[in-house]
Coordinates of C-alpha atoms in Angstrom, one line a residue:
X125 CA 132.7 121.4 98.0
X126 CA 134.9 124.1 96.9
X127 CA 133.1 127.4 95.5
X128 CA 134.1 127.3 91.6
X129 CA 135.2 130.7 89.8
X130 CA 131.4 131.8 87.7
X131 CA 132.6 131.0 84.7
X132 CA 133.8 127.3 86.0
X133 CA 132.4 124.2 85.0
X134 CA 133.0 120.7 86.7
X135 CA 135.3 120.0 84.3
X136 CA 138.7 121.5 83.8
X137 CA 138.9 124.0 81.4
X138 CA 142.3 125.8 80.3
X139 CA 143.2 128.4 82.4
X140 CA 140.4 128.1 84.9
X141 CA 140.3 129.3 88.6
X142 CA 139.1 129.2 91.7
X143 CA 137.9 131.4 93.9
X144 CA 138.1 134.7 92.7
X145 CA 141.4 133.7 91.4
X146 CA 143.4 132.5 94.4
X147 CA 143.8 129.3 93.3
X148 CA 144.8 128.7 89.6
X149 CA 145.6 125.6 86.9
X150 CA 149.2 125.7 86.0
X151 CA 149.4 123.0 83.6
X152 CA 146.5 121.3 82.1
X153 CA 145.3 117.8 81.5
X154 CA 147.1 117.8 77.6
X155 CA 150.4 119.0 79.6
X156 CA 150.3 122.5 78.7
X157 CA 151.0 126.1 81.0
X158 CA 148.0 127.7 81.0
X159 CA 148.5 130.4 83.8
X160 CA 150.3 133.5 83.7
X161 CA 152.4 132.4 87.3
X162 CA 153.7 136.0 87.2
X163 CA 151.0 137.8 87.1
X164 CA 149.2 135.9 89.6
X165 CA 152.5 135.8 92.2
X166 CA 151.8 140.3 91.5
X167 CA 148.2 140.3 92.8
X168 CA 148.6 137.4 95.4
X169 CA 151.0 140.0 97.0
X170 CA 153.8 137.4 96.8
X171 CA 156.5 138.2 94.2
X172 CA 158.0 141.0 96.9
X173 CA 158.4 138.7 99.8
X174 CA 162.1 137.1 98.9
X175 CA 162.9 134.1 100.2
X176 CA 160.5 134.4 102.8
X177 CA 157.9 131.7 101.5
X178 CA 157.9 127.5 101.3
X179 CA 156.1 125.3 98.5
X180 CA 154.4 122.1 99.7
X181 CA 153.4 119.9 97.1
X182 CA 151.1 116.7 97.3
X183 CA 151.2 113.6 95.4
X184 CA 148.8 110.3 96.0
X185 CA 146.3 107.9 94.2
X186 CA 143.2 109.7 92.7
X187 CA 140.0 111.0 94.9
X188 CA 142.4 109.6 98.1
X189 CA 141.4 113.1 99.6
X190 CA 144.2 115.1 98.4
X191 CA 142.8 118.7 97.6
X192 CA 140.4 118.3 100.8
X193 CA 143.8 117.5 103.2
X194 CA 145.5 120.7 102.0
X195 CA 142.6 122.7 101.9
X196 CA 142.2 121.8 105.6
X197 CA 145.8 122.5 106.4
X198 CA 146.4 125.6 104.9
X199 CA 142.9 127.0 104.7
X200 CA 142.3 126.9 101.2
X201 CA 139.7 126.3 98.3
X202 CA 140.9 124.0 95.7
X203 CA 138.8 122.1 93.9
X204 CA 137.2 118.4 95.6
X205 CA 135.1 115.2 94.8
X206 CA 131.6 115.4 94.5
X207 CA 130.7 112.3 96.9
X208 CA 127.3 112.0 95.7
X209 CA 128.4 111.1 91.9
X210 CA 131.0 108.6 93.1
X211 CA 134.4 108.4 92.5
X212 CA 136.3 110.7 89.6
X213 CA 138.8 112.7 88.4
X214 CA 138.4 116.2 90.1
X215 CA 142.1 117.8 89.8
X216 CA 143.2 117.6 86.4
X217 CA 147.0 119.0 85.7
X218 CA 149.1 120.8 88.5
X219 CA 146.9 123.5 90.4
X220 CA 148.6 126.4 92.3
X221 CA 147.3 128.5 95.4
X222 CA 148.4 130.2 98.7
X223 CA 147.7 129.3 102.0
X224 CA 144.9 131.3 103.6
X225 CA 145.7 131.1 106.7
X226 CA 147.1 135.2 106.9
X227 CA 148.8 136.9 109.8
X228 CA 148.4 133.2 111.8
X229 CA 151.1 132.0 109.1
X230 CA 155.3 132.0 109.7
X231 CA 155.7 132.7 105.7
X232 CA 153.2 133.1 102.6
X233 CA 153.3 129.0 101.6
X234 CA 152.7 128.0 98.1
X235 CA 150.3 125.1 97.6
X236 CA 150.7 123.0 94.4
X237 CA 148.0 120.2 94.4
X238 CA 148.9 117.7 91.2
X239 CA 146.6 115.2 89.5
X240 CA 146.3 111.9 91.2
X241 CA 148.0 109.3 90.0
X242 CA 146.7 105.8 88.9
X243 CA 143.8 107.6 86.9
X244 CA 141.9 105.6 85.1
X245 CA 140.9 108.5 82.7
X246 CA 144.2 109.0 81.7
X247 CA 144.6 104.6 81.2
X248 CA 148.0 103.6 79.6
X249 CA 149.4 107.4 79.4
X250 CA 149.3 108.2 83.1
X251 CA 152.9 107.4 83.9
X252 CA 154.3 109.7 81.5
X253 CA 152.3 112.8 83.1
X254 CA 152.8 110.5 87.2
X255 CA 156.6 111.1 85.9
X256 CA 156.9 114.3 85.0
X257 CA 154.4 116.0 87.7
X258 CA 156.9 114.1 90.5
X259 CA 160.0 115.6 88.6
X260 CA 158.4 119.1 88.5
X261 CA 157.8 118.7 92.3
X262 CA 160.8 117.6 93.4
X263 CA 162.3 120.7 92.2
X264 CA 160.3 123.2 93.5
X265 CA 158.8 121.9 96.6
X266 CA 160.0 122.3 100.5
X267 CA 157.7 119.7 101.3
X268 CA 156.2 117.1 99.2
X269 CA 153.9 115.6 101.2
X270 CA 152.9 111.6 99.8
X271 CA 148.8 111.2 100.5
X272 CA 147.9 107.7 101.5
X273 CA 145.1 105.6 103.2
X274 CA 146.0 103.3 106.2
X275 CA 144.1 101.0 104.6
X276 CA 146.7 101.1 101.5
X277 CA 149.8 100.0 103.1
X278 CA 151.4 97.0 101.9
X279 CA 149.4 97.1 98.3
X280 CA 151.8 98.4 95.7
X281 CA 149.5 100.8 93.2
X282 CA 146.9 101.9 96.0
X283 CA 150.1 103.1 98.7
X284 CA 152.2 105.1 95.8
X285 CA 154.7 102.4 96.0
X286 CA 155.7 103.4 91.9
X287 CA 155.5 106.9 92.9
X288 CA 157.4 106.7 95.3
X289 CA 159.8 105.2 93.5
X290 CA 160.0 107.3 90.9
X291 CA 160.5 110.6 93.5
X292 CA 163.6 108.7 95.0
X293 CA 165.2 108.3 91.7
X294 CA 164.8 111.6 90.5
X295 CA 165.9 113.1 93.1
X296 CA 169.3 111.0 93.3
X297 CA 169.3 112.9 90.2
X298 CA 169.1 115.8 91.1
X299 CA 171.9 115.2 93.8
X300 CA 174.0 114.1 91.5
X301 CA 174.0 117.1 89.5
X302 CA 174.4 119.3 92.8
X303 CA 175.7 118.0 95.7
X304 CA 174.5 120.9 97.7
X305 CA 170.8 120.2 96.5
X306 CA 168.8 121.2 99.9
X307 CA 166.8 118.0 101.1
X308 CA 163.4 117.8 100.6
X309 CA 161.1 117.1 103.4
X310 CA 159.3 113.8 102.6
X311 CA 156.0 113.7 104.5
X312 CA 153.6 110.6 104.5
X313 CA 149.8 111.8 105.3
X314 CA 148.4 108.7 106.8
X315 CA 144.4 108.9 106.4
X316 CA 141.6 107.2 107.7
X317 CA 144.4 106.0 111.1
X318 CA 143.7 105.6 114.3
X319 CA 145.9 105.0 117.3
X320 CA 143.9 101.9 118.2
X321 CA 144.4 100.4 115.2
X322 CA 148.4 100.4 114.9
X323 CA 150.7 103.4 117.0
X324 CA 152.0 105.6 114.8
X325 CA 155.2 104.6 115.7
X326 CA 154.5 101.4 114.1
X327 CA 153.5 102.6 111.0
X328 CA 156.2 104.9 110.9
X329 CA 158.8 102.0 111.3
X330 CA 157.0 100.2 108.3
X331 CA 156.5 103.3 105.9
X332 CA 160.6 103.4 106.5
X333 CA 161.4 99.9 106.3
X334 CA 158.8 98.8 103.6
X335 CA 159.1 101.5 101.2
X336 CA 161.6 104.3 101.6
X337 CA 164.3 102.0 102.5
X338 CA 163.7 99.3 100.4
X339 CA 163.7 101.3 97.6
X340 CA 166.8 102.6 98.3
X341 CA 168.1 99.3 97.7
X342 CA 166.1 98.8 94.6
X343 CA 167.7 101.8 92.8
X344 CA 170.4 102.3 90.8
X345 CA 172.6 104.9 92.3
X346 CA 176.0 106.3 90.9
X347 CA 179.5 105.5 92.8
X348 CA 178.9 108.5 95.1
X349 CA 175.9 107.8 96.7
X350 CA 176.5 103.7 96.8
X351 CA 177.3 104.5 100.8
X352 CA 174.6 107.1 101.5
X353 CA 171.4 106.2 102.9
X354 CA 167.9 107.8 101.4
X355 CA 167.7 110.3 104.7
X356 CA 170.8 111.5 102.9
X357 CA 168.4 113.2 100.9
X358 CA 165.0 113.5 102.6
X359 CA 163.8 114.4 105.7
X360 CA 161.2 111.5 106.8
X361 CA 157.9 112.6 108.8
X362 CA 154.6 110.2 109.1
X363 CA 151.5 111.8 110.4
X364 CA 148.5 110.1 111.0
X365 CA 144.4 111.4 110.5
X366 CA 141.6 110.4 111.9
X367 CA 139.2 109.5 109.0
X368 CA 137.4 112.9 107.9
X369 CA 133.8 111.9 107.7
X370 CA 133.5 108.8 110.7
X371 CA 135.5 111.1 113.1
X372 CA 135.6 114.6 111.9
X373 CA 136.4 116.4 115.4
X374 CA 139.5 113.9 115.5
X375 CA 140.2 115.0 112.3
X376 CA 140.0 118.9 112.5
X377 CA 142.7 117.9 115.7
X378 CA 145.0 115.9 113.7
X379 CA 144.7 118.4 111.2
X380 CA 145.5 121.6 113.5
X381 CA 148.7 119.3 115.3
X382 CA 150.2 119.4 111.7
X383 CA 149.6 122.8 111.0
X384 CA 151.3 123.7 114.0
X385 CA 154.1 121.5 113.6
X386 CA 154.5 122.9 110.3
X387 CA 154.3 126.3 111.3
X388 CA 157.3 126.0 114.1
X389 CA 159.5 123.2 113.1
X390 CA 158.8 121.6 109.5
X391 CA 159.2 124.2 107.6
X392 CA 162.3 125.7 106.3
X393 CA 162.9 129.2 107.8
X394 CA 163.0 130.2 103.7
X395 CA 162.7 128.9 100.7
X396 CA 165.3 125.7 100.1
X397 CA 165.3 126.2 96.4
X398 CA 166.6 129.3 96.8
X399 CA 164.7 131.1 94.2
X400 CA 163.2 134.5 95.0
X401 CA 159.7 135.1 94.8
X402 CA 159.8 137.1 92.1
X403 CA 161.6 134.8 89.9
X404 CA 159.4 131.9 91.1
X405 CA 157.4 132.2 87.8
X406 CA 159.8 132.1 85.6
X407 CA 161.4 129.2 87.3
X408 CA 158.7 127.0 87.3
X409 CA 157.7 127.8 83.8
X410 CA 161.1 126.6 82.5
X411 CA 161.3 124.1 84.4
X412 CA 158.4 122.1 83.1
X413 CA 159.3 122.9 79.5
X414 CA 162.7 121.3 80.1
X415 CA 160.5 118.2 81.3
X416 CA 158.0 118.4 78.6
X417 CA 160.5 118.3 76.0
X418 CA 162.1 115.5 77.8
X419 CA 165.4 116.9 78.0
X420 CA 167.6 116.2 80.9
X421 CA 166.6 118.7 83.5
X422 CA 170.1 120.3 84.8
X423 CA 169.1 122.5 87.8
X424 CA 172.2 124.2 88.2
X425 CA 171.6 125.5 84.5
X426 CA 168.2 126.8 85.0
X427 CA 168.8 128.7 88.3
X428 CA 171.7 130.5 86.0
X429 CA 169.3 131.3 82.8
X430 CA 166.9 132.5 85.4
X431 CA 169.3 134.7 87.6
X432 CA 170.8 136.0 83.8
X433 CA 167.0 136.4 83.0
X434 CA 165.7 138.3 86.4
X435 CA 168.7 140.6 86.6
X436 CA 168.5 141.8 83.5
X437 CA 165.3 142.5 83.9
X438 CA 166.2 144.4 87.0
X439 CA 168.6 146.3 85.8
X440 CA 166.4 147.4 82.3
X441 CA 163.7 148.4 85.1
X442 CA 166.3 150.8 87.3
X443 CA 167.5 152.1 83.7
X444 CA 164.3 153.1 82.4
X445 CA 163.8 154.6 85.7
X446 CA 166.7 157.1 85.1
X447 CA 165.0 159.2 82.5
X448 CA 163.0 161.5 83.9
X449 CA 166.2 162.6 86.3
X450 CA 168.6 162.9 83.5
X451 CA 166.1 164.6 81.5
X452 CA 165.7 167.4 84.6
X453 CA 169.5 167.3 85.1
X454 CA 170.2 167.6 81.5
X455 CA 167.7 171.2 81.3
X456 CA 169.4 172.5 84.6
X457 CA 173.0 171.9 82.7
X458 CA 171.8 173.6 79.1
X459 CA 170.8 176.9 81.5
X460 CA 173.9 176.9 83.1
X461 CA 172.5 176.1 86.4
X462 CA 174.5 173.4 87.3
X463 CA 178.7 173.3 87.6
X464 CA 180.6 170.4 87.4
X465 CA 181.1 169.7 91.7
X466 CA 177.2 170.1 91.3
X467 CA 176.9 167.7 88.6
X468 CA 179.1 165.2 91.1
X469 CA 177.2 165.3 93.9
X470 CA 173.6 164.8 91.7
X471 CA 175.9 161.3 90.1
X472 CA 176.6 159.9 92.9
X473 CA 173.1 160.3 94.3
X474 CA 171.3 158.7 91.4
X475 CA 173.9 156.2 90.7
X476 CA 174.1 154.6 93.8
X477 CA 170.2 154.9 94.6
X478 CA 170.0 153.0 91.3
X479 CA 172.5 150.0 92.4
X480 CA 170.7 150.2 95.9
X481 CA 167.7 149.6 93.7
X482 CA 168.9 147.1 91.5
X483 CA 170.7 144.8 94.7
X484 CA 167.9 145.0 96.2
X485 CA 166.6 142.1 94.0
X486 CA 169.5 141.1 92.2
X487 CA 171.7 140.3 95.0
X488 CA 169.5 137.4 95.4
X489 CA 170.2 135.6 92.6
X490 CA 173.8 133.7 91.5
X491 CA 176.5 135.8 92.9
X492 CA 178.5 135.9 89.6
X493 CA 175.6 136.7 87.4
X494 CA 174.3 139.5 89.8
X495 CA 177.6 141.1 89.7
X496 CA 178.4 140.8 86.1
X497 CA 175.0 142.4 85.3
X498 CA 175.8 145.4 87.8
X499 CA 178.7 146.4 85.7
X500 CA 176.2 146.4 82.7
X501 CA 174.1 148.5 84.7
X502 CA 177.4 150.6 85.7
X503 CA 178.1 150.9 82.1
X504 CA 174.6 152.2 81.6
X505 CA 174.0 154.7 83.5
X506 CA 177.1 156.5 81.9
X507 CA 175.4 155.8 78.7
X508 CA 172.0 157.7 79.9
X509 CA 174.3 160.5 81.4
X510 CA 176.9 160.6 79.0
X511 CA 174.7 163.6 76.9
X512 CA 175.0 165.6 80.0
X513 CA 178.0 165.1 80.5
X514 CA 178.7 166.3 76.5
X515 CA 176.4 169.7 77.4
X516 CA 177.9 170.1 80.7
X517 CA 181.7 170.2 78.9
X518 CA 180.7 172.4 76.1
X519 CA 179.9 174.8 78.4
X520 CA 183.1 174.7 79.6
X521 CA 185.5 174.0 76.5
X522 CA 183.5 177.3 75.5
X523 CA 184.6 179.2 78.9
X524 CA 188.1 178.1 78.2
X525 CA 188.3 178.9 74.3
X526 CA 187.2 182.6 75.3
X527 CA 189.8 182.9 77.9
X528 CA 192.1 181.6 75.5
X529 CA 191.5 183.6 73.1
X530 CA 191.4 186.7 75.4
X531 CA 194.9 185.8 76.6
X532 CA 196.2 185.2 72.9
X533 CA 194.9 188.7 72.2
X534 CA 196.2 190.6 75.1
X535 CA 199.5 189.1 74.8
X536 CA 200.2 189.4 70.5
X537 CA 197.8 192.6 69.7
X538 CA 199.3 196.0 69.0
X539 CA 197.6 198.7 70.6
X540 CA 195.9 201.1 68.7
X541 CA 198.0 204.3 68.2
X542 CA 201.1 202.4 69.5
X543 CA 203.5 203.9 67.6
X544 CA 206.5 202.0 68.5
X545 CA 204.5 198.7 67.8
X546 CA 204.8 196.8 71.0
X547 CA 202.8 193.6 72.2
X548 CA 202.3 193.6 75.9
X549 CA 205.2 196.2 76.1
X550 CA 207.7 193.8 74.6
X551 CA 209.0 195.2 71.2
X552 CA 206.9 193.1 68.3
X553 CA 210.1 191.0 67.2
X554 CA 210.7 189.7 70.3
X555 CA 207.1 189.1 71.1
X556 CA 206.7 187.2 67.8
X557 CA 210.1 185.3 68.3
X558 CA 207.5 183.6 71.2
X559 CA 204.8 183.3 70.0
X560 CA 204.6 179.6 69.2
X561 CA 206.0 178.9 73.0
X562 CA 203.3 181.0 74.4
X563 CA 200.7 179.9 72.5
X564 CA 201.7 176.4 73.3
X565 CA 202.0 177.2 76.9
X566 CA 198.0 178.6 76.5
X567 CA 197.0 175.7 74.6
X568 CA 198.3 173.3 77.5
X569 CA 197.2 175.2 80.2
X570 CA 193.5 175.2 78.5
X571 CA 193.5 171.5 78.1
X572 CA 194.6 170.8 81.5
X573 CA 192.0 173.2 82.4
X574 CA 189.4 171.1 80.6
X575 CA 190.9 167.7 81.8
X576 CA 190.2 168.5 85.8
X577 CA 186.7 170.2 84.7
X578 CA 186.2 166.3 83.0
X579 CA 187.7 164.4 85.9
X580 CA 185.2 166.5 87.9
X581 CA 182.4 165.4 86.8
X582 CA 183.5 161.7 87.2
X583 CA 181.7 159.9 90.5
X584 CA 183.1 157.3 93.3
X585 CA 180.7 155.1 94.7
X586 CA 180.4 153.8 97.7
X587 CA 181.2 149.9 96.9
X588 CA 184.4 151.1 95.1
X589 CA 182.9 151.5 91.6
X590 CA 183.7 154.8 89.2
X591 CA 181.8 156.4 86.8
X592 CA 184.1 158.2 84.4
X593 CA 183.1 159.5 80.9
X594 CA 184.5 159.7 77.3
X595 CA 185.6 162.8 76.8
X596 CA 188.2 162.8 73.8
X597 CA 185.9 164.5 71.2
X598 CA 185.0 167.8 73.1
X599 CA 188.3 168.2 74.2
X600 CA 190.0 166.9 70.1
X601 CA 187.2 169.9 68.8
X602 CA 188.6 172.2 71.4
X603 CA 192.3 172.0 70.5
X604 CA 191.3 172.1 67.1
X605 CA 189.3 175.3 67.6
X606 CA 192.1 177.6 70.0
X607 CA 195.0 176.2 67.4
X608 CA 193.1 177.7 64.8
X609 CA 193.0 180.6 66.8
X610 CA 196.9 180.7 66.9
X611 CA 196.8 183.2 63.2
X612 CA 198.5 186.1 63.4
X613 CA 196.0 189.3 64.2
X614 CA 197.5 192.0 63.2

């Protein structure tokens, strides 16, 4: 039996774990999350990977061996039946855990072992929660893998033949929202088989005649899919196992034969849901809400509230990471230690590590969102620089208003003792009768001076975005200030 967390009791309790945390309830018998999905994805070292990971997900009757089948496969610790007190309910809600299998593994694989269905603790209520547990798996799972006994086949309740029902029609749902919806990988664990009994083969052909095929037929299905077939939409894989406790060596081999054959051809090479790791939480939160609430789930619509969700989030994180740089920048500028070709260079630097930063994780989600959110991030790193580029500029409009002014000077300022009263050796008349020209001439030669100074300190990056500034009220307090410097001086 599985090591329970110290503070775990036989019976469920919300938000309880499992070894050390590694493998945690999700949603609890009442239908509630209890789990922080995030937090635990952080410190399972899995919200970094990508796409770079698979979900398996198994469904069956209650205490038909479940938990102990994927905790054989994938090496981990979930929760199993006490055989000494009989049959009972052990996994109550949806439990979540990693495989343990380490560097052996292709990909970090998500195991999500659900509540068996046909519980007689739950009596009359279990096909609401038998509903919305397959709905829930169907769209997050790579693999939902259908636990049965040999024994079973042919019986309707014991063999999952509701169940299995009930995944076929929601995910003809699903397709019908999205044609492109990846297939799911529909895999019938076979237990207590042997070869002497009936060839796999056999049962193979019987699984797909008797159940997955007949169902098809059985179901209503919209004018699209009235000429598709169900391996349209699944992949079909039977594999048989020894029974675990009459032939246990068998058992360990059928066992290790599926784990290889998982690791090298069943699995998808990444994730088929196409949600990154770290917006696997998220995901899967909102997903059971939607069923909970017992709206129509629309999966196209949740993978764009999560992508809107994760790269905001992305790009607040790369923003927030800005300050301490502009902060550094902005001191440099206020001691003159930085010009504007200077100031350039340092934009173009941060701004595109922060877009490198922010695609990173972004470019993983919808296309459309990720790129309308990088022109919010665009827009907001000229927002954090934008005060540096105000300091930066009224250094300059400063530079320019005293070579103005020394030019206005030089040009319409008697020299002392001058006795014949000539500006600039031109007699003071015919100075004067210029002196709006010129001054005009100075005042357009200063702003064009400022304009290049302001188009200087503008960025191109290297995906073909610019970073430009607003600029109009240092240069409107500038012409303001060298027209008022336009009085007569003498």
């Amino acid at each position: 039996m599985a090591l329970l967390a110290d503070d775990a009791s036989p019976h469920t309790k919300k938000g309880e774990t499992i070894a050390d945390g590694q493998f945690i309830q999700i949603i609890d018998y009442d239908g509630d999350i209890v789990a922080d999905v995030d937090a635990w994805m952080k410190k399972q070292k899995l919200a970094d990977v990508g796409f770079n990971y698979n979900v398996i997900t198994i469904l069956g009757s209650q205490s038909s061996g479940k938990s102990s089948l994927m905790n054989a496969l994938f090496n981990c610790q979930f929760q199993v039946m006490d055989h000494v007190h009989g049959h009972s309910q052990t996994t109550k809600g949806v439990w979540l855990g990693r495989d343990g299998l380490g560097a052996g593994a292709a990909a970090p694989c998500l195991v999500v072992d659900v509540e068996g269905i046909d519980s007689r603790e739950r009596g009359e209520d279990r096909q609401t929660f038998e509903y919305r547990s397959a709905l829930f798996a169907l769209a997050l799972t790579d693999c939902l893998c259908v636990n049965v006994w040999y024994h079973s086949l042919g019986n309707f309740t014991a063999s999952g033949y509701g169940l299995l029902k009930t995944v076929m029609e929601v995910n003809l749902d699903l397709f019908a929202q999205e044609r492109n919806t990846p297939r799911t990988l529909l895999l019938f664990a076979v237990r207590d088989w042997a070869e002497v009994m009936t060839p796999l083969e056999i049962v193979r052909e019987k699984i797909a005649r008797e159940y997955v095929e007949r169902i098809w037929r059985e179901i209503k299905k919209p004018p699209a899919f009235e000429n598709s077939s169900p391996y349209d939409l699944f992949d079909f894989e039977v594999f048989g196992f020894a029974h675990k406790f009459m032939n246990p060596e068998q058992f360990e081999r059928d066992v290790a034969a599926l784990r290889e054959l998982w690791q090298k051809s069943l699995r998808p090479p990444s994730y088929s849901r196409h949600v990154p790791a770290d917006g696997f939480a998220r995901y899967a939160t909102s997903i059971w809400e939607v069923i909970k609430k017992q709206e129509q789930l629309n999966i196209p619509n949740q993978k764009e509230m999560l992508a809107i969700y994760r790269c905001q989030e992305i790009k607040a994180s790369v923003l927030s990471s800005l300050g301490a740089a502009v902060a550094a920048t902005n001191a440099m500028v206020q001691r003159g230690q930085m010009d504007e070709a200077a100031f350039s260079q340092w934009l173009r630097d941060v701004a595109s590590k922060a877009l490198a930063e922010y695609l990173e994780h972004a470019s993983r989600y919808q296309s459309e969102v990720c790129q309308r959110v990088k022109a919010d991030l665009l827009e907001g790193i000229v927002s954090a620089v934008q005060p540096v580029v105000d300091c930066l500029l009224s250094h300059v409009r400063d530079s320019i208003a005293n070579a103005f002014l020394d030019k206005l000077t030089s040009s319409f300022t008697a020299a002392a003792g001058d006795a014949t009263r000539t500006l600039a050796g031109r007699p003071v008349l015919d100075a004067w009768a210029n002196y709006n020209d010129a001054s005009s001439e100075l005042l357009r030669d200063a702003q064009e001076r400022f304009l290049a100074a302001a188009g200087a300190c503008s960025a191109n990056l290297a995906d073909g975005s610019h970073l430009s500034f607003a600029t109009d009220l240092v240069l409107d307090g500038m012409t303001r200030e060298l027209r008022f410097c336009w009085l007569p001086s003498f």
